[in-house]
PDB file of C-alpha atoms in Angstrom:
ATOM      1  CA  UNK V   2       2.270  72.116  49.686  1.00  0.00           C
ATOM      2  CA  UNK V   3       4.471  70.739  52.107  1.00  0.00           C
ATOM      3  CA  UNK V   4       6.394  67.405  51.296  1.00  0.00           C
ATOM      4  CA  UNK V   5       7.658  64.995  54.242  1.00  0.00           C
ATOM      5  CA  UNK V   6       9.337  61.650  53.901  1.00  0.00           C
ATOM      6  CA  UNK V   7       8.096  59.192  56.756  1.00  0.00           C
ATOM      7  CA  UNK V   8      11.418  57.276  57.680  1.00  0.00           C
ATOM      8  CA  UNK V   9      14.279  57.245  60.000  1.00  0.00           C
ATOM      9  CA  UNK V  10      16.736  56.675  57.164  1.00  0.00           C
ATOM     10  CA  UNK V  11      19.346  58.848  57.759  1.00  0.00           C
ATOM     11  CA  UNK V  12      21.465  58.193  54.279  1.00  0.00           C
ATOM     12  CA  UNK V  13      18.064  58.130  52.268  1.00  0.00           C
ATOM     13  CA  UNK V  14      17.468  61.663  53.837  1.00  0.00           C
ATOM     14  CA  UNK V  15      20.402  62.835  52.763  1.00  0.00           C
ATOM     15  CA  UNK V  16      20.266  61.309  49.345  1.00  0.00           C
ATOM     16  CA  UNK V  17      16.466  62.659  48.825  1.00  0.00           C
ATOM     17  CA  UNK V  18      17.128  65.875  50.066  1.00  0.00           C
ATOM     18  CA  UNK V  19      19.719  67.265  47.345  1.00  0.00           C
ATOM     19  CA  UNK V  20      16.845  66.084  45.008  1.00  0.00           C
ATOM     20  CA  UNK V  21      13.289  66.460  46.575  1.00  0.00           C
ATOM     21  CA  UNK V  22      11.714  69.921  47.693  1.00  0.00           C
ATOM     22  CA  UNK V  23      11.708  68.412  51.407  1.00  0.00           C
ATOM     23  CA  UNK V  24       9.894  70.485  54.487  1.00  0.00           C
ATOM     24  CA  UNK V  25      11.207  67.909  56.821  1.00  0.00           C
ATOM     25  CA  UNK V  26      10.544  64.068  58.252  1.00  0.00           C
ATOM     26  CA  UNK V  27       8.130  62.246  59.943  1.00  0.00           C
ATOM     27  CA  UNK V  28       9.280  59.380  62.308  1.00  0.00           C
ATOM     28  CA  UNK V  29       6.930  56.914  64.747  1.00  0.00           C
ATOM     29  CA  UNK V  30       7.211  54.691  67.151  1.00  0.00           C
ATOM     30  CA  UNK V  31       7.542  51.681  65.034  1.00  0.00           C
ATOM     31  CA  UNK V  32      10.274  53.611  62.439  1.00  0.00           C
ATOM     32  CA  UNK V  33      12.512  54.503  64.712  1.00  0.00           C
ATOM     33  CA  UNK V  34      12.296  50.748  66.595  1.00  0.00           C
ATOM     34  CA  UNK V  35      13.050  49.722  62.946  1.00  0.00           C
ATOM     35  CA  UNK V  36      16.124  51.927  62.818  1.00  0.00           C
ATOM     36  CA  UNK V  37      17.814  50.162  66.142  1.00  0.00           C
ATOM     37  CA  UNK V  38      18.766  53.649  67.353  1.00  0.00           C
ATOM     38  CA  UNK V  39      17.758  55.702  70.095  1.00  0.00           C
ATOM     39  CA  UNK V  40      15.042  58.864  69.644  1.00  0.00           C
ATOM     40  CA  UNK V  41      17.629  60.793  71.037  1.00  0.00           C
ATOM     41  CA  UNK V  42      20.273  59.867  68.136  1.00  0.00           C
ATOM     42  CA  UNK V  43      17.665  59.678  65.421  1.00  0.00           C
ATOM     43  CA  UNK V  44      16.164  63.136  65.651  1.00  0.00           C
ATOM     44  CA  UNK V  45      19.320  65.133  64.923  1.00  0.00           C
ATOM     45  CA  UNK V  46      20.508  63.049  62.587  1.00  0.00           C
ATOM     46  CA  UNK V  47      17.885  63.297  60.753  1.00  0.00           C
ATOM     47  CA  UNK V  48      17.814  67.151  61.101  1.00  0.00           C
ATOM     48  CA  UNK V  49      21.499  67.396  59.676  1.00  0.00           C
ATOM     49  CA  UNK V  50      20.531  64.933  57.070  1.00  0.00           C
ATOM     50  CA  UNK V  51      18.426  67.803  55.781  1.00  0.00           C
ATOM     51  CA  UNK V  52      20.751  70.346  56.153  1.00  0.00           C
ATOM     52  CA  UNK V  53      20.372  71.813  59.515  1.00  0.00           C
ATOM     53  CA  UNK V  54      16.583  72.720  58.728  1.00  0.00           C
ATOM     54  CA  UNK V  55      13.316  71.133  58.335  1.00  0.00           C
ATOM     55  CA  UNK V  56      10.410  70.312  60.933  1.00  0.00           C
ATOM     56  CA  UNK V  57      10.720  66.948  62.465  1.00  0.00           C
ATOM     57  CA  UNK V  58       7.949  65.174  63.746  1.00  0.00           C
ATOM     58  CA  UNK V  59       8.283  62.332  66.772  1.00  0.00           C
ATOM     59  CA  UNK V  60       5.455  60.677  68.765  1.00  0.00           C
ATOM     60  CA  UNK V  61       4.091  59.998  72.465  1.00  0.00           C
ATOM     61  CA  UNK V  62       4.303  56.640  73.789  1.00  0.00           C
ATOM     62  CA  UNK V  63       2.233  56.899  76.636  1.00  0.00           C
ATOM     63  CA  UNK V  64      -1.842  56.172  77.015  1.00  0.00           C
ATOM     64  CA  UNK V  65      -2.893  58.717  79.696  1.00  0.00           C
ATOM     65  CA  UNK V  66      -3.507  62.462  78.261  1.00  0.00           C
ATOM     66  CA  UNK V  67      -1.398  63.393  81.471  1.00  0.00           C
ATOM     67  CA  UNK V  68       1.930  61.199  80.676  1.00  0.00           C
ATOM     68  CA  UNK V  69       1.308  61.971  76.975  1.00  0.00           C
ATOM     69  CA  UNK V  70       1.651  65.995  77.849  1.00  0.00           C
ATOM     70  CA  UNK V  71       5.070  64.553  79.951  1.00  0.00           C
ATOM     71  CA  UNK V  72       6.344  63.177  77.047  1.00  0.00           C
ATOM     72  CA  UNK V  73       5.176  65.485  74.759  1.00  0.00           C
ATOM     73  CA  UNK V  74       6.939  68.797  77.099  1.00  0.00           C
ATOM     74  CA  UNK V  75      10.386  66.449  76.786  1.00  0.00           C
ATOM     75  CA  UNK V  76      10.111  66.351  73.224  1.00  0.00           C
ATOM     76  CA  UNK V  77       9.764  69.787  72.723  1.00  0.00           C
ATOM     77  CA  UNK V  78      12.405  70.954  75.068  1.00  0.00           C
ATOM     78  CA  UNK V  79      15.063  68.486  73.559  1.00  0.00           C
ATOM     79  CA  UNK V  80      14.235  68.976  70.355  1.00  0.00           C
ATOM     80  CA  UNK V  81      13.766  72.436  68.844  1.00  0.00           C
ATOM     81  CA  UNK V  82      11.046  72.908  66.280  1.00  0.00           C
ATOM     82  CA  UNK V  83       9.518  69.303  66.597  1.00  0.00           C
ATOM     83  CA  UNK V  84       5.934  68.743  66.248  1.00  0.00           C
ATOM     84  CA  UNK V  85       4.426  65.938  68.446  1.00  0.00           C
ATOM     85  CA  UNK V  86       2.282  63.441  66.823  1.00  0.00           C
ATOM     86  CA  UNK V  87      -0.391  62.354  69.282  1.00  0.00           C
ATOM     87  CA  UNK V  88      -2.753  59.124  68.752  1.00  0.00           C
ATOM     88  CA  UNK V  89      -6.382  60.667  68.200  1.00  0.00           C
ATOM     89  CA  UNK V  90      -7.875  58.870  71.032  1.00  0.00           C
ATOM     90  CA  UNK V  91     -10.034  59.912  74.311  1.00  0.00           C
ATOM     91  CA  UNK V  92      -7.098  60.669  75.927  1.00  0.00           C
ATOM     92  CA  UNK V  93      -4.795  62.083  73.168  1.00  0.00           C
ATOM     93  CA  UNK V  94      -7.653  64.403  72.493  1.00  0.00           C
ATOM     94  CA  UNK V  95      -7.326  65.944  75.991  1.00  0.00           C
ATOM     95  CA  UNK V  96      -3.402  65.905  75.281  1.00  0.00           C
ATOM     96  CA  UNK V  97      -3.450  67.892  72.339  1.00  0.00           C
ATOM     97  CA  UNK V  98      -5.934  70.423  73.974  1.00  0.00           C
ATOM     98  CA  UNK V  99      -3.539  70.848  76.746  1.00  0.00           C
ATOM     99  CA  UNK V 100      -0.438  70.979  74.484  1.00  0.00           C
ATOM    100  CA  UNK V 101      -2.531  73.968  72.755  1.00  0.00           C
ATOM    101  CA  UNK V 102      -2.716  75.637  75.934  1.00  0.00           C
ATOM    102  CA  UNK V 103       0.931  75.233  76.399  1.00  0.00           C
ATOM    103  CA  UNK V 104       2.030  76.222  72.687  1.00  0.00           C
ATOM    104  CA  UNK V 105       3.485  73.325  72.052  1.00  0.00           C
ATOM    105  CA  UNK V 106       2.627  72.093  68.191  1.00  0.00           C
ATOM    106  CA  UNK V 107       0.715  68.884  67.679  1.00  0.00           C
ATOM    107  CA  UNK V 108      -0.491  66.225  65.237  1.00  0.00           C
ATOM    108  CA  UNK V 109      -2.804  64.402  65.303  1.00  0.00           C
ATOM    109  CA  UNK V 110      -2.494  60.921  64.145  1.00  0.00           C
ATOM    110  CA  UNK V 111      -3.578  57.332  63.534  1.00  0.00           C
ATOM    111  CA  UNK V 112      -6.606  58.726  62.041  1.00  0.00           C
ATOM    112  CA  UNK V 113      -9.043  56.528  60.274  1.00  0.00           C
ATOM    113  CA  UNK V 114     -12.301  58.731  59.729  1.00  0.00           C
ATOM    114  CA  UNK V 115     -12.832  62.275  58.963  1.00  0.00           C
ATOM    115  CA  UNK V 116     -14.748  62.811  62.202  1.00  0.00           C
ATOM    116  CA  UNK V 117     -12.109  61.856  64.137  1.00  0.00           C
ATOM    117  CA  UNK V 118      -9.773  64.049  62.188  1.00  0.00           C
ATOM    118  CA  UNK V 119     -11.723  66.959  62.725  1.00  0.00           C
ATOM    119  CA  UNK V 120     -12.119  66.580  66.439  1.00  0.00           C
ATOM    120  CA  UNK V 121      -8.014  66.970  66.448  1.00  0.00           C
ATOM    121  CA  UNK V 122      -8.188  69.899  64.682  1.00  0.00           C
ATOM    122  CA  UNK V 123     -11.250  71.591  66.879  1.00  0.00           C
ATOM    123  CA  UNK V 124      -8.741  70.477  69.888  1.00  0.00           C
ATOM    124  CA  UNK V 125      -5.500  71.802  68.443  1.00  0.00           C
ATOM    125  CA  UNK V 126      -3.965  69.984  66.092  1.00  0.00           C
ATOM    126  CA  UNK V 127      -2.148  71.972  63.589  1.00  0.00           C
ATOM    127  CA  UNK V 128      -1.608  68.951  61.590  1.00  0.00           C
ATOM    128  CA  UNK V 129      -4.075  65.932  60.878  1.00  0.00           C
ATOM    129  CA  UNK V 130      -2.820  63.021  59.414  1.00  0.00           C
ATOM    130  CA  UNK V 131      -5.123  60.138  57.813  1.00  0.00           C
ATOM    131  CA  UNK V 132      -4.121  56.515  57.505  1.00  0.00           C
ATOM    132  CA  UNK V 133      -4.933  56.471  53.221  1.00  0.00           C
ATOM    133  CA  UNK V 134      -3.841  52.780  52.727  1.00  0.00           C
ATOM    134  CA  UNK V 135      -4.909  51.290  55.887  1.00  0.00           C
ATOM    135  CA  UNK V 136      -8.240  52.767  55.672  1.00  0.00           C
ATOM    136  CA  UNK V 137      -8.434  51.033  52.197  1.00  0.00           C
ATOM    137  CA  UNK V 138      -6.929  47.868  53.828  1.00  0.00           C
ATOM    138  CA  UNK V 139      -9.708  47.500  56.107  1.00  0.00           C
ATOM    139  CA  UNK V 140     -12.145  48.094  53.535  1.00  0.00           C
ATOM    140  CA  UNK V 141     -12.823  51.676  53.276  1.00  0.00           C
ATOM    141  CA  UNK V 142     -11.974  54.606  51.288  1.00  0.00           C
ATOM    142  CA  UNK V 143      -8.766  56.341  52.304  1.00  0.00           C
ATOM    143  CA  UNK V 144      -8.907  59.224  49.204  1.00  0.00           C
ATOM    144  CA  UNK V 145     -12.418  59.446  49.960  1.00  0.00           C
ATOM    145  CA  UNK V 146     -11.957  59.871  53.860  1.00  0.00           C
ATOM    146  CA  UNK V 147      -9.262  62.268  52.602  1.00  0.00           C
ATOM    147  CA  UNK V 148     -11.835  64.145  50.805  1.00  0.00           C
ATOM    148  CA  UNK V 149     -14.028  64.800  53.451  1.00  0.00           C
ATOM    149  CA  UNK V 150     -11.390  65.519  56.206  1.00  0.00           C
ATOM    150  CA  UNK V 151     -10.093  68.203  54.069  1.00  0.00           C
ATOM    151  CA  UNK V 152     -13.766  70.113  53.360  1.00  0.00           C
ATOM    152  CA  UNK V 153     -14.189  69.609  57.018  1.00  0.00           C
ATOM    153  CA  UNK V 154     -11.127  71.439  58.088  1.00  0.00           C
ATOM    154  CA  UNK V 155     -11.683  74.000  55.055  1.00  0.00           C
ATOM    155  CA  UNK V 156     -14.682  74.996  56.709  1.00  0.00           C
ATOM    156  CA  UNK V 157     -14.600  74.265  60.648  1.00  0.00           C
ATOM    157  CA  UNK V 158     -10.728  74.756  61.250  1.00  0.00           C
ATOM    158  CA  UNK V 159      -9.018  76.238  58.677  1.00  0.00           C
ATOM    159  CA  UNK V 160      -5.896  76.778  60.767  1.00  0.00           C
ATOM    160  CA  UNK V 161      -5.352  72.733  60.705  1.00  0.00           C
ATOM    161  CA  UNK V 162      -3.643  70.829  57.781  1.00  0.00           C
ATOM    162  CA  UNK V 163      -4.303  67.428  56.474  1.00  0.00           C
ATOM    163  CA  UNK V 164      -0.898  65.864  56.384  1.00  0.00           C
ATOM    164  CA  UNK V 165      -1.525  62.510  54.395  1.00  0.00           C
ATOM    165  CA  UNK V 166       0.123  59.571  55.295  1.00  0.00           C
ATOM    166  CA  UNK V 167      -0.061  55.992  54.757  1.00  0.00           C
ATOM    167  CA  UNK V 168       0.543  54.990  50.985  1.00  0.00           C
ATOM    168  CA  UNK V 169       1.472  52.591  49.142  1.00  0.00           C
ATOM    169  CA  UNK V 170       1.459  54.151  45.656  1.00  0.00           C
ATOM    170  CA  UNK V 171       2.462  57.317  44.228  1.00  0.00           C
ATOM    171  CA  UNK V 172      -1.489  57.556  42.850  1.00  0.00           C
ATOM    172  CA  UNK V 173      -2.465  57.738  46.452  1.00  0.00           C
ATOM    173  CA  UNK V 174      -0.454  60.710  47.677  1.00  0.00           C
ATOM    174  CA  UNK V 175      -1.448  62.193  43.712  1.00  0.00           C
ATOM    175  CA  UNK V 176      -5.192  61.915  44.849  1.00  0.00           C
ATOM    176  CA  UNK V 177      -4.937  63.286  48.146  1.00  0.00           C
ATOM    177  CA  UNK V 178      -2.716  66.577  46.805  1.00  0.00           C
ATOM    178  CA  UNK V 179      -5.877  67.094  44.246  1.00  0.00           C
ATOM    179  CA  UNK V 180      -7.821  66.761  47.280  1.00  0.00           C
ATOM    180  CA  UNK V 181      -6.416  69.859  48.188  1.00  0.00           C
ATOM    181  CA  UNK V 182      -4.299  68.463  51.136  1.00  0.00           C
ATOM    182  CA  UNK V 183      -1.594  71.048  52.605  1.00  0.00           C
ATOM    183  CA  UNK V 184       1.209  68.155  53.142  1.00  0.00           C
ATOM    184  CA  UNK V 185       1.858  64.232  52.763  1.00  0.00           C
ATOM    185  CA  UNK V 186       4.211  62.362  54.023  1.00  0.00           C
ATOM    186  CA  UNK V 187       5.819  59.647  51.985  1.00  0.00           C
ATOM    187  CA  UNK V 188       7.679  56.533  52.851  1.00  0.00           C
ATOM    188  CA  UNK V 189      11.201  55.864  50.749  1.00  0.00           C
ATOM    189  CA  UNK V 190       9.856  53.376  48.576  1.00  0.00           C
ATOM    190  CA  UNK V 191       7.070  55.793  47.081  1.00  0.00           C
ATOM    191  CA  UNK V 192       9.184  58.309  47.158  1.00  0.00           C
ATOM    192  CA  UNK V 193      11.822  56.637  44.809  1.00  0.00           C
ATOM    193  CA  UNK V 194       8.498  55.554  42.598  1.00  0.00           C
ATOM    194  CA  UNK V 195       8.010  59.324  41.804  1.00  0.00           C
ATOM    195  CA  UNK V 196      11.457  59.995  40.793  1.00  0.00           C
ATOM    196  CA  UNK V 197      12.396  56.942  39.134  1.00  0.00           C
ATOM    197  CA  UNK V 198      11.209  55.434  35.857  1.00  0.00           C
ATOM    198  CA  UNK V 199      12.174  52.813  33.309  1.00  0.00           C
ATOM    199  CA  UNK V 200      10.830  54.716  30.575  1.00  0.00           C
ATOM    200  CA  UNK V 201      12.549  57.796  31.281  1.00  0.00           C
ATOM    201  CA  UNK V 202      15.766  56.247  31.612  1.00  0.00           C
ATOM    202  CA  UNK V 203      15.371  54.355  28.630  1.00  0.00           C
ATOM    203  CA  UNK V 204      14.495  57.766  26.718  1.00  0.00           C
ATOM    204  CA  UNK V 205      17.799  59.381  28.020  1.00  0.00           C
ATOM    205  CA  UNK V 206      19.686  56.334  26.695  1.00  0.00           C
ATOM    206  CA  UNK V 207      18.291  56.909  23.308  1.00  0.00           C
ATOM    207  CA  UNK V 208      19.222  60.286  22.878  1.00  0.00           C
ATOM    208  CA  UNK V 209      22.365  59.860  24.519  1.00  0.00           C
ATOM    209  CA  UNK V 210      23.308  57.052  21.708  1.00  0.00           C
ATOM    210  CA  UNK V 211      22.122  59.215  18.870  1.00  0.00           C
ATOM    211  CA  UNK V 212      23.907  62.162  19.674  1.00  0.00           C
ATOM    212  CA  UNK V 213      27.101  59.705  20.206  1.00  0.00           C
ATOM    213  CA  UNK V 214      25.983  58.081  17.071  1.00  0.00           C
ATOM    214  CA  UNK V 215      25.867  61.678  15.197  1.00  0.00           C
ATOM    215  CA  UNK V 216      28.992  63.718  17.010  1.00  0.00           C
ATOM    216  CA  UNK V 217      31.443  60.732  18.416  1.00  0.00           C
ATOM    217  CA  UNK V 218      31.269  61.835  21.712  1.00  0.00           C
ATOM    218  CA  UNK V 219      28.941  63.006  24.700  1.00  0.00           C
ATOM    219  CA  UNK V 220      29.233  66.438  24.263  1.00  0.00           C
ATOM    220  CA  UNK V 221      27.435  69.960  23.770  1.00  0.00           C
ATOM    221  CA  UNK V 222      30.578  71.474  22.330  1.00  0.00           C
TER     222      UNK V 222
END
């Protein structure tokens, strides 16, 4: 399973990565506009936030499968190892089968039904990445439209992933690893949610205070 966090964070990269099995970060356009720093900054920061290593993920801004491929060519030449994330539209479908052609790794993202996933993959995608919350925000089934986007690759294009994305709870990326899924990407706040708990800390406390209480001081020897 491969673990991503979706942020342009470069501190809570670095802080994550001492502690979390990370294979790397996932960025978009509206991230890195977040971060107030250009593509061009972001990307190896990020990379030297995890060490020197990982697999970085950035996405296409244009709307035309031709410009896309532009973009996505400049991407990959400044930026070793990157995978571009490409909308799943008409056009970004075309993209991704020319970026195939090229060798150039793709995503396929902003997906909202398991169809649509699947037509990435049958293009090129090596990566597929549903939208879990927003599908449930618009009334659907994310976990479910995880579900059937991972039998669908399983048995029509088994050399595509389902990356996860999109969650708002630690539940939600739970669900979608029993689904089966090969990687998720989580933002910081979930992230800290899966590492962090009051109860645990409060259970460390205790012990600490009754071997204090016991021994006089905090130690093994």
């Amino acid at each position: 399973m491969e673990l991503y966090l979706d942020t342009a964070d470069i501190h809570a990269v670095k802080r994550l990565a001492r502690v979390l099995p990370l294979q790397g970060v996932t960025t978009n356009p509206s991230i890195v506009a977040a971060s107030r720093t250009s593509l061009w900054e972001v990307l190896p920061a990020l990379r030297d936030a995890l060490g020197g290593e990982g697999k970085l993920f950035a996405q296409v801004l244009a709307a035309t499968a031709d410009q896309m491929v532009e973009e996505a060519v400049m991407l990959n030449q400044r930026v070793s190892g990157l995978v571009v994330k490409v909308p799943v539209t008409t056009e970004g479908l075309a993209a991704i089968k020319i970026l195939r052609g090229m060798g150039i790794p793709t995503l396929g993202t902003a997906v909202y039904g398991a169809a649509q996933g699947l037509l990435s993959a049958l293009a090129g995608a090596e990566y597929v990445a549903p939208y879990v919350n927003r599908v449930d925000a618009q009334g659907g089934s994310g976990i479910a439209t995880v579900q059937e986007l991972q039998r669908l690759l399983e048995m029509h294009a088994p050399q595509a992933k389902v990356l996860a994305a999109s969650f708002k709870t630690p539940r939600q990326a739970l669900d979608c690893l029993l689904a089966g899924c090969g990687a998720i990407t989580l933002p910081l706040d979930v992230a800290e949610q899966f590492i962090s708990a009051p109860a645990v800390q409060a259970a460390v406390e205790k012990f600490e205070c009754d071997w204090r209480g016991a021994f006089g001081a905090l130690t093994l020897g």
